[in-house]
PDB file of C-alpha atoms in Angstrom:
ATOM      1  CA  MET A   1      12.773  25.349 -51.497  1.00 39.00           C
ATOM      2  CA  THR A   2      14.610  22.014 -51.516  1.00 39.00           C
ATOM      3  CA  GLN A   3      17.376  21.715 -48.917  1.00 39.00           C
ATOM      4  CA  VAL A   4      20.619  20.147 -50.103  1.00 39.00           C
ATOM      5  CA  GLN A   5      21.914  17.572 -47.639  1.00 40.00           C
ATOM      6  CA  ASP A   6      25.608  17.286 -46.928  1.00 41.00           C
ATOM      7  CA  HIS A   7      26.652  13.638 -47.311  1.00 43.00           C
ATOM      8  CA  SER A   8      30.333  14.186 -46.556  1.00 42.00           C
ATOM      9  CA  PRO A   9      31.602  11.898 -43.753  1.00 44.00           C
ATOM     10  CA  THR A  10      31.499  13.227 -40.229  1.00 41.00           C
ATOM     11  CA  PRO A  11      35.026  13.556 -38.818  1.00 41.00           C
ATOM     12  CA  GLN A  12      35.647  10.757 -36.315  1.00 43.00           C
ATOM     13  CA  VAL A  13      36.927  11.762 -32.902  1.00 40.00           C
ATOM     14  CA  LEU A  14      39.327   9.101 -31.687  1.00 51.00           C
ATOM     15  CA  ASN A  15      39.932   8.677 -27.979  1.00 71.00           C
ATOM     16  CA  PRO A  16      43.588   8.231 -27.039  1.00 81.00           C
ATOM     17  CA  PRO A  17      44.539   4.659 -26.108  1.00 92.00           C
ATOM     18  CA  LEU A  18      44.756   3.747 -22.441  1.00 96.00           C
ATOM     19  CA  LEU A  19      48.410   2.769 -22.978  1.00 97.00           C
ATOM     20  CA  GLY A  20      50.519   4.193 -25.776  1.00 97.00           C
ATOM     21  CA  ILE A  21      54.154   3.245 -26.404  1.00 97.00           C
ATOM     22  CA  SER A  22      56.175   4.976 -29.108  1.00 97.00           C
ATOM     23  CA  GLY A  23      59.770   4.686 -30.298  1.00 97.00           C
ATOM     24  CA  LEU A  24      60.882   2.698 -27.249  1.00 97.00           C
ATOM     25  CA  ASN A  25      64.554   1.715 -27.123  1.00 97.00           C
ATOM     26  CA  VAL A  26      65.892  -0.147 -24.091  1.00 97.00           C
ATOM     27  CA  TYR A  27      69.415  -1.353 -23.390  1.00 96.00           C
ATOM     28  CA  TYR A  28      71.065  -3.675 -20.880  1.00 93.00           C
ATOM     29  CA  GLY A  29      74.420  -1.973 -20.612  1.00 90.00           C
ATOM     30  CA  GLU A  30      75.397  -1.584 -24.257  1.00 91.00           C
ATOM     31  CA  SER A  31      73.195  -4.455 -25.465  1.00 94.00           C
ATOM     32  CA  HIS A  32      70.276  -3.076 -27.471  1.00 97.00           C
ATOM     33  CA  ILE A  33      67.239  -5.109 -26.304  1.00 96.00           C
ATOM     34  CA  LEU A  34      64.118  -3.206 -27.431  1.00 97.00           C
ATOM     35  CA  ARG A  35      64.258  -1.504 -30.822  1.00 97.00           C
ATOM     36  CA  ASN A  36      61.839   1.296 -31.740  1.00 97.00           C
ATOM     37  CA  VAL A  37      58.806  -0.433 -30.202  1.00 98.00           C
ATOM     38  CA  ASP A  38      55.361   1.060 -30.888  1.00 97.00           C
ATOM     39  CA  LEU A  39      52.318  -0.483 -29.204  1.00 97.00           C
ATOM     40  CA  THR A  40      48.873   0.594 -28.025  1.00 97.00           C
ATOM     41  CA  VAL A  41      46.235  -0.896 -25.729  1.00 97.00           C
ATOM     42  CA  GLY A  42      42.704   0.486 -25.937  1.00 95.00           C
ATOM     43  CA  GLN A  43      40.173   0.758 -23.135  1.00 93.00           C
ATOM     44  CA  GLY A  44      38.628  -2.626 -22.353  1.00 93.00           C
ATOM     45  CA  GLN A  45      40.956  -4.323 -24.813  1.00 94.00           C
ATOM     46  CA  MET A  46      43.023  -7.471 -24.356  1.00 95.00           C
ATOM     47  CA  VAL A  47      46.330  -7.311 -26.217  1.00 97.00           C
ATOM     48  CA  CYS A  48      48.712 -10.252 -26.434  1.00 96.00           C
ATOM     49  CA  LEU A  49      52.451 -10.004 -27.025  1.00 96.00           C
ATOM     50  CA  ILE A  50      53.861 -13.102 -28.716  1.00 95.00           C
ATOM     51  CA  GLY A  51      57.323 -14.243 -29.763  1.00 94.00           C
ATOM     52  CA  ARG A  52      59.939 -16.828 -28.959  1.00 91.00           C
ATOM     53  CA  ASN A  53      62.041 -16.772 -25.822  1.00 90.00           C
ATOM     54  CA  GLY A  54      64.631 -14.018 -25.583  1.00 90.00           C
ATOM     55  CA  VAL A  55      63.087 -11.539 -28.042  1.00 94.00           C
ATOM     56  CA  GLY A  56      62.349  -8.842 -25.426  1.00 95.00           C
ATOM     57  CA  LYS A  57      58.756  -9.480 -24.331  1.00 96.00           C
ATOM     58  CA  THR A  58      59.442  -9.476 -20.585  1.00 95.00           C
ATOM     59  CA  THR A  59      61.789  -6.509 -21.018  1.00 97.00           C
ATOM     60  CA  LEU A  60      58.924  -4.573 -22.605  1.00 97.00           C
ATOM     61  CA  LEU A  61      56.559  -5.358 -19.723  1.00 97.00           C
ATOM     62  CA  LYS A  62      59.205  -4.387 -17.158  1.00 97.00           C
ATOM     63  CA  THR A  63      59.701  -1.100 -18.990  1.00 97.00           C
ATOM     64  CA  VAL A  64      55.947  -0.443 -18.939  1.00 98.00           C
ATOM     65  CA  MET A  65      56.059  -0.993 -15.167  1.00 97.00           C
ATOM     66  CA  GLY A  66      59.070   1.292 -14.646  1.00 97.00           C
ATOM     67  CA  LEU A  67      61.415  -1.506 -13.560  1.00 96.00           C
ATOM     68  CA  LEU A  68      63.634  -0.665 -16.541  1.00 96.00           C
ATOM     69  CA  SER A  69      64.266   2.773 -18.039  1.00 96.00           C
ATOM     70  CA  PRO A  70      64.271   3.377 -21.786  1.00 97.00           C
ATOM     71  CA  ARG A  71      67.107   5.250 -23.417  1.00 96.00           C
ATOM     72  CA  GLU A  72      64.691   6.627 -26.004  1.00 97.00           C
ATOM     73  CA  GLY A  73      60.957   6.687 -26.529  1.00 97.00           C
ATOM     74  CA  GLN A  74      57.807   7.528 -24.636  1.00 97.00           C
ATOM     75  CA  ILE A  75      55.138   5.723 -22.602  1.00 98.00           C
ATOM     76  CA  ARG A  76      51.728   7.307 -22.080  1.00 97.00           C
ATOM     77  CA  PHE A  77      49.055   6.059 -19.702  1.00 97.00           C
ATOM     78  CA  ARG A  78      45.629   7.722 -19.693  1.00 94.00           C
ATOM     79  CA  ASN A  79      47.223  10.304 -22.002  1.00 92.00           C
ATOM     80  CA  GLU A  80      49.838  11.246 -19.392  1.00 96.00           C
ATOM     81  CA  ILE A  81      53.540  10.722 -20.013  1.00 97.00           C
ATOM     82  CA  ILE A  82      54.808   8.207 -17.437  1.00 97.00           C
ATOM     83  CA  THR A  83      58.187   7.364 -18.979  1.00 97.00           C
ATOM     84  CA  ARG A  84      60.122   8.591 -15.934  1.00 95.00           C
ATOM     85  CA  LYS A  85      57.645   7.701 -13.204  1.00 96.00           C
ATOM     86  CA  SER A  86      58.573   5.098 -10.574  1.00 96.00           C
ATOM     87  CA  PRO A  87      56.956   1.625 -10.393  1.00 95.00           C
ATOM     88  CA  HIS A  88      55.168   2.763  -7.217  1.00 93.00           C
ATOM     89  CA  GLN A  89      53.689   5.781  -8.992  1.00 95.00           C
ATOM     90  CA  ARG A  90      52.575   3.692 -11.965  1.00 96.00           C
ATOM     91  CA  ALA A  91      50.876   1.171  -9.693  1.00 95.00           C
ATOM     92  CA  ARG A  92      48.931   3.922  -7.928  1.00 94.00           C
ATOM     93  CA  MET A  93      47.958   5.426 -11.286  1.00 95.00           C
ATOM     94  CA  GLY A  94      46.215   2.146 -12.103  1.00 96.00           C
ATOM     95  CA  ILE A  95      48.658  -0.328 -13.653  1.00 97.00           C
ATOM     96  CA  GLY A  96      48.575  -3.785 -12.044  1.00 95.00           C
ATOM     97  CA  TYR A  97      51.399  -6.251 -12.671  1.00 95.00           C
ATOM     98  CA  VAL A  98      51.698 -10.019 -12.371  1.00 94.00           C
ATOM     99  CA  PRO A  99      55.325 -10.896 -13.144  1.00 92.00           C
ATOM    100  CA  GLN A 100      56.662 -14.110 -14.601  1.00 88.00           C
ATOM    101  CA  GLY A 101      57.059 -16.522 -11.667  1.00 83.00           C
ATOM    102  CA  ARG A 102      54.142 -14.866  -9.797  1.00 78.00           C
ATOM    103  CA  GLU A 103      56.270 -13.684  -6.800  1.00 87.00           C
ATOM    104  CA  ILE A 104      53.804 -14.820  -4.147  1.00 90.00           C
ATOM    105  CA  ILE A 105      55.173 -14.291  -0.627  1.00 92.00           C
ATOM    106  CA  PRO A 106      55.480 -17.927   0.525  1.00 92.00           C
ATOM    107  CA  ARG A 107      55.419 -17.560   4.317  1.00 93.00           C
ATOM    108  CA  VAL A 108      52.465 -15.172   4.379  1.00 94.00           C
ATOM    109  CA  THR A 109      48.839 -16.319   4.228  1.00 96.00           C
ATOM    110  CA  VAL A 110      46.687 -16.090   1.127  1.00 96.00           C
ATOM    111  CA  ARG A 111      44.619 -13.422   2.874  1.00 95.00           C
ATOM    112  CA  GLU A 112      47.663 -11.297   3.668  1.00 95.00           C
ATOM    113  CA  ASN A 113      49.019 -11.722   0.137  1.00 94.00           C
ATOM    114  CA  LEU A 114      45.699 -10.376  -1.146  1.00 95.00           C
ATOM    115  CA  LEU A 115      45.620  -7.454   1.274  1.00 94.00           C
ATOM    116  CA  LEU A 116      49.092  -6.391   0.125  1.00 92.00           C
ATOM    117  CA  GLY A 117      47.459  -5.586  -3.203  1.00 93.00           C
ATOM    118  CA  LEU A 118      45.615  -2.706  -1.517  1.00 92.00           C
ATOM    119  CA  GLU A 119      48.907  -0.792  -1.400  1.00 90.00           C
ATOM    120  CA  ALA A 120      48.511  -0.087  -5.123  1.00 91.00           C
ATOM    121  CA  ARG A 121      45.330   1.936  -4.599  1.00 89.00           C
ATOM    122  CA  PRO A 122      45.786   5.722  -4.821  1.00 85.00           C
ATOM    123  CA  GLN A 123      45.144   6.119  -1.074  1.00 82.00           C
ATOM    124  CA  GLY A 124      47.097   2.973  -0.132  1.00 80.00           C
ATOM    125  CA  ARG A 125      45.838   0.392   2.329  1.00 77.00           C
ATOM    126  CA  LYS A 126      44.928   2.782   5.173  1.00 77.00           C
ATOM    127  CA  GLY A 127      43.802   0.025   7.523  1.00 71.00           C
ATOM    128  CA  ASN A 128      41.505  -1.528   4.941  1.00 75.00           C
ATOM    129  CA  ASP A 129      41.205  -5.291   5.544  1.00 82.00           C
ATOM    130  CA  THR A 130      38.327  -5.994   3.177  1.00 86.00           C
ATOM    131  CA  ILE A 131      38.575  -8.451   0.301  1.00 92.00           C
ATOM    132  CA  PRO A 132      35.787  -7.715  -2.214  1.00 90.00           C
ATOM    133  CA  GLU A 133      33.478 -10.626  -2.928  1.00 92.00           C
ATOM    134  CA  GLU A 134      34.135 -10.148  -6.655  1.00 90.00           C
ATOM    135  CA  ILE A 135      37.622 -11.566  -6.102  1.00 92.00           C
ATOM    136  CA  PHE A 136      36.099 -14.850  -4.912  1.00 93.00           C
ATOM    137  CA  ASP A 137      33.578 -14.803  -7.751  1.00 90.00           C
ATOM    138  CA  LEU A 138      36.530 -14.867 -10.146  1.00 90.00           C
ATOM    139  CA  PHE A 139      38.697 -17.247  -8.118  1.00 92.00           C
ATOM    140  CA  PRO A 140      36.452 -19.333  -5.791  1.00 92.00           C
ATOM    141  CA  VAL A 141      39.307 -21.601  -4.686  1.00 92.00           C
ATOM    142  CA  LEU A 142      40.979 -18.708  -2.858  1.00 94.00           C
ATOM    143  CA  LYS A 143      38.060 -18.304  -0.455  1.00 93.00           C
ATOM    144  CA  THR A 144      38.697 -21.785   0.919  1.00 93.00           C
ATOM    145  CA  MET A 145      42.436 -21.132   1.351  1.00 94.00           C
ATOM    146  CA  LEU A 146      42.590 -17.726   3.030  1.00 95.00           C
ATOM    147  CA  HIS A 147      44.550 -18.999   6.031  1.00 95.00           C
ATOM    148  CA  ARG A 148      46.982 -21.209   4.119  1.00 94.00           C
ATOM    149  CA  MET A 149      50.495 -20.008   3.416  1.00 95.00           C
ATOM    150  CA  GLY A 150      51.036 -18.738  -0.110  1.00 93.00           C
ATOM    151  CA  GLY A 151      53.931 -21.138  -0.594  1.00 91.00           C
ATOM    152  CA  ASP A 152      51.687 -24.140   0.106  1.00 93.00           C
ATOM    153  CA  LEU A 153      49.496 -23.496  -2.934  1.00 93.00           C
ATOM    154  CA  SER A 154      49.929 -25.279  -6.257  1.00 90.00           C
ATOM    155  CA  GLY A 155      51.332 -23.370  -9.237  1.00 88.00           C
ATOM    156  CA  GLY A 156      47.870 -22.784 -10.677  1.00 89.00           C
ATOM    157  CA  GLN A 157      46.493 -21.602  -7.343  1.00 91.00           C
ATOM    158  CA  GLN A 158      49.462 -19.252  -6.895  1.00 92.00           C
ATOM    159  CA  GLN A 159      48.809 -17.778 -10.338  1.00 92.00           C
ATOM    160  CA  GLN A 160      45.177 -17.146  -9.423  1.00 92.00           C
ATOM    161  CA  LEU A 161      46.350 -15.543  -6.170  1.00 94.00           C
ATOM    162  CA  ALA A 162      48.833 -13.325  -8.023  1.00 94.00           C
ATOM    163  CA  ILE A 163      46.160 -12.074 -10.434  1.00 94.00           C
ATOM    164  CA  ALA A 164      43.690 -11.555  -7.583  1.00 94.00           C
ATOM    165  CA  ARG A 165      46.323  -9.614  -5.604  1.00 95.00           C
ATOM    166  CA  ALA A 166      46.882  -7.302  -8.600  1.00 95.00           C
ATOM    167  CA  LEU A 167      43.119  -6.782  -8.906  1.00 94.00           C
ATOM    168  CA  MET A 168      42.934  -5.684  -5.266  1.00 94.00           C
ATOM    169  CA  GLY A 169      44.563  -2.432  -6.389  1.00 93.00           C
ATOM    170  CA  LYS A 170      41.641  -1.774  -8.783  1.00 93.00           C
ATOM    171  CA  PRO A 171      43.862  -1.258 -11.829  1.00 95.00           C
ATOM    172  CA  GLN A 172      42.712   0.098 -15.170  1.00 96.00           C
ATOM    173  CA  LEU A 173      45.433  -1.880 -16.952  1.00 97.00           C
ATOM    174  CA  LEU A 174      46.457  -5.403 -15.930  1.00 96.00           C
ATOM    175  CA  VAL A 175      49.894  -6.536 -17.163  1.00 97.00           C
ATOM    176  CA  LEU A 176      50.440 -10.326 -17.141  1.00 95.00           C
ATOM    177  CA  ASP A 177      53.743 -12.036 -17.953  1.00 94.00           C
ATOM    178  CA  GLU A 178      53.134 -15.640 -19.118  1.00 92.00           C
ATOM    179  CA  PRO A 179      50.236 -16.399 -16.733  1.00 91.00           C
ATOM    180  CA  THR A 180      49.934 -20.024 -17.929  1.00 88.00           C
ATOM    181  CA  GLU A 181      53.608 -20.977 -17.649  1.00 86.00           C
ATOM    182  CA  GLY A 182      54.024 -24.309 -15.846  1.00 83.00           C
ATOM    183  CA  ILE A 183      50.295 -24.708 -15.170  1.00 85.00           C
ATOM    184  CA  GLN A 184      48.195 -27.793 -15.930  1.00 84.00           C
ATOM    185  CA  PRO A 185      45.732 -27.477 -18.857  1.00 83.00           C
ATOM    186  CA  SER A 186      42.523 -27.511 -16.798  1.00 81.00           C
ATOM    187  CA  ILE A 187      43.723 -24.555 -14.699  1.00 84.00           C
ATOM    188  CA  ILE A 188      44.826 -22.695 -17.850  1.00 87.00           C
ATOM    189  CA  LEU A 189      41.202 -22.710 -19.008  1.00 87.00           C
ATOM    190  CA  GLU A 190      40.082 -21.349 -15.634  1.00 86.00           C
ATOM    191  CA  ILE A 191      42.611 -18.525 -15.817  1.00 88.00           C
ATOM    192  CA  GLU A 192      41.590 -17.726 -19.401  1.00 90.00           C
ATOM    193  CA  ALA A 193      37.943 -17.532 -18.349  1.00 88.00           C
ATOM    194  CA  ALA A 194      38.808 -15.368 -15.344  1.00 88.00           C
ATOM    195  CA  VAL A 195      40.797 -12.874 -17.428  1.00 90.00           C
ATOM    196  CA  ARG A 196      37.991 -12.533 -19.973  1.00 90.00           C
ATOM    197  CA  GLY A 197      35.530 -12.250 -17.087  1.00 88.00           C
ATOM    198  CA  ILE A 198      37.595  -9.454 -15.525  1.00 89.00           C
ATOM    199  CA  ILE A 199      37.500  -7.467 -18.768  1.00 91.00           C
ATOM    200  CA  GLU A 200      33.765  -7.973 -19.269  1.00 89.00           C
ATOM    201  CA  ALA A 201      32.855  -7.191 -15.651  1.00 86.00           C
ATOM    202  CA  THR A 202      35.149  -4.225 -15.041  1.00 88.00           C
ATOM    203  CA  GLY A 203      36.088  -2.823 -18.461  1.00 90.00           C
ATOM    204  CA  ILE A 204      39.782  -2.851 -17.584  1.00 94.00           C
ATOM    205  CA  SER A 205      42.413  -3.517 -20.229  1.00 96.00           C
ATOM    206  CA  VAL A 206      44.920  -6.378 -20.313  1.00 96.00           C
ATOM    207  CA  LEU A 207      48.399  -6.557 -21.817  1.00 97.00           C
ATOM    208  CA  LEU A 208      49.892 -10.015 -21.585  1.00 95.00           C
ATOM    209  CA  VAL A 209      52.771 -12.143 -22.794  1.00 95.00           C
ATOM    210  CA  GLU A 210      51.534 -15.622 -23.654  1.00 91.00           C
ATOM    211  CA  GLN A 211      52.599 -18.696 -25.647  1.00 88.00           C
ATOM    212  CA  HIS A 212      49.500 -20.871 -25.181  1.00 88.00           C
ATOM    213  CA  LEU A 213      47.646 -20.580 -28.506  1.00 88.00           C
ATOM    214  CA  HIS A 214      44.151 -21.007 -27.066  1.00 86.00           C
ATOM    215  CA  PHE A 215      44.797 -18.170 -24.622  1.00 89.00           C
ATOM    216  CA  VAL A 216      46.359 -15.986 -27.341  1.00 91.00           C
ATOM    217  CA  ARG A 217      43.151 -16.306 -29.345  1.00 90.00           C
ATOM    218  CA  GLN A 218      41.151 -14.875 -26.423  1.00 91.00           C
ATOM    219  CA  ALA A 219      42.862 -11.518 -27.028  1.00 94.00           C
ATOM    220  CA  ASP A 220      41.470  -8.800 -29.279  1.00 95.00           C
ATOM    221  CA  ARG A 221      44.824  -7.936 -30.837  1.00 95.00           C
ATOM    222  CA  TYR A 222      48.345  -9.342 -30.999  1.00 95.00           C
ATOM    223  CA  TYR A 223      51.819  -7.932 -31.461  1.00 96.00           C
ATOM    224  CA  ALA A 224      54.609 -10.294 -32.544  1.00 95.00           C
ATOM    225  CA  MET A 225      58.196  -9.581 -31.483  1.00 96.00           C
ATOM    226  CA  GLN A 226      61.465 -10.646 -33.033  1.00 94.00           C
ATOM    227  CA  LYS A 227      64.969  -9.429 -32.129  1.00 94.00           C
ATOM    228  CA  GLY A 228      63.579  -6.719 -29.870  1.00 96.00           C
ATOM    229  CA  GLY A 229      61.190  -5.165 -32.394  1.00 96.00           C
ATOM    230  CA  ILE A 230      57.534  -5.458 -33.364  1.00 96.00           C
ATOM    231  CA  VAL A 231      57.427  -7.303 -36.695  1.00 95.00           C
ATOM    232  CA  ALA A 232      53.707  -8.132 -37.028  1.00 93.00           C
ATOM    233  CA  SER A 233      50.414  -7.080 -35.462  1.00 94.00           C
ATOM    234  CA  GLY A 234      46.695  -7.313 -36.031  1.00 94.00           C
ATOM    235  CA  ALA A 235      43.397  -8.718 -34.819  1.00 95.00           C
ATOM    236  CA  THR A 236      43.766 -12.196 -33.327  1.00 93.00           C
ATOM    237  CA  LYS A 237      40.800 -13.379 -35.394  1.00 91.00           C
ATOM    238  CA  ASP A 238      43.097 -12.864 -38.404  1.00 91.00           C
ATOM    239  CA  LEU A 239      46.071 -14.653 -36.814  1.00 88.00           C
ATOM    240  CA  SER A 240      47.473 -16.767 -39.643  1.00 87.00           C
ATOM    241  CA  GLN A 241      49.089 -20.178 -39.452  1.00 86.00           C
ATOM    242  CA  GLU A 242      52.282 -18.623 -40.794  1.00 87.00           C
ATOM    243  CA  VAL A 243      52.454 -16.155 -37.879  1.00 86.00           C
ATOM    244  CA  ILE A 244      51.668 -18.963 -35.419  1.00 86.00           C
ATOM    245  CA  GLN A 245      54.500 -21.082 -36.817  1.00 87.00           C
ATOM    246  CA  ARG A 246      56.964 -18.183 -36.762  1.00 85.00           C
ATOM    247  CA  PHE A 247      56.218 -16.840 -33.318  1.00 87.00           C
ATOM    248  CA  LEU A 248      54.511 -19.543 -31.228  1.00 80.00           C
ATOM    249  CA  SER A 249      56.331 -22.723 -32.244  1.00 59.00           C
ATOM    250  CA  VAL A 250      58.955 -24.026 -29.850  1.00 51.00           C
TER     251      VAL A 250
END
C-alpha cells in the first residue's frame, strides 16, 4: 500500500527576542518624546538605531536601561517584563550600558574602572579582582595602561575602557550610545572590529546608536527614528541611499 506523504509546511516555532519593546511612550514633563516605539533585538544580533540629533535615540536607550520611565508601553528582556525594574536590577539581569560621553571615572585607575564593572554581575563583585584575559584580547591597549588614571586616556582609549568595563559584567545585551563620537577614524575601525568580535565570540546582542555609516553597516538590522517614532527599519544590507540621506546626513 502506497503511503501518502504530507507536504504541508511544518509550523515554525519562533523564539522570543532577547529584547522586545512595544508601544513605548515617554515624556519629559508634558513633552512627548517617544511615540509608540516598537523594536526587537534577537539573540546574537547587532541592531543599530539611526536618526538625526534630537529625535529620541538616547531617550530610548535610557528607557531601556531604566533611567527614564515610560508613561505607556512595555519592555521585555529574556521574555520577562522589566518595564518597572530599576537600572541596578536590569544591569544584574544582563544588560550592559555604555552611555554617550563614556562616563569613565577620571581619578581612578584603568584597572579599578574595569573592576567596577563586576558590580553588574548577578552576585556582584564579592572580592573578585580578576580581569579576564578576553578583555585584553579585545582591547590590547588597556593591558599596558592598567595603572594609569582613566582621565589620562585619549577619547578612543576611554571608549575602549567603557566598553570593556560593561563587558566585565558579562551582559547578554550590550547597549552603546554613539561609541564613535569624537574618535579618530583609525580607532573607530578598532572599535567596530571589537564589537563584531564580541558578538562572534560570546553570542551577546548589541543595540547601539550610531551615525558613522561604516559602523552602521556592521549591524544586522537598523531602525530609523524621526520625531520620536520609528519610521523605517530593515536589514542593513538593504539600507538604501534614500534612507542614508534622510537619517544619516548632517
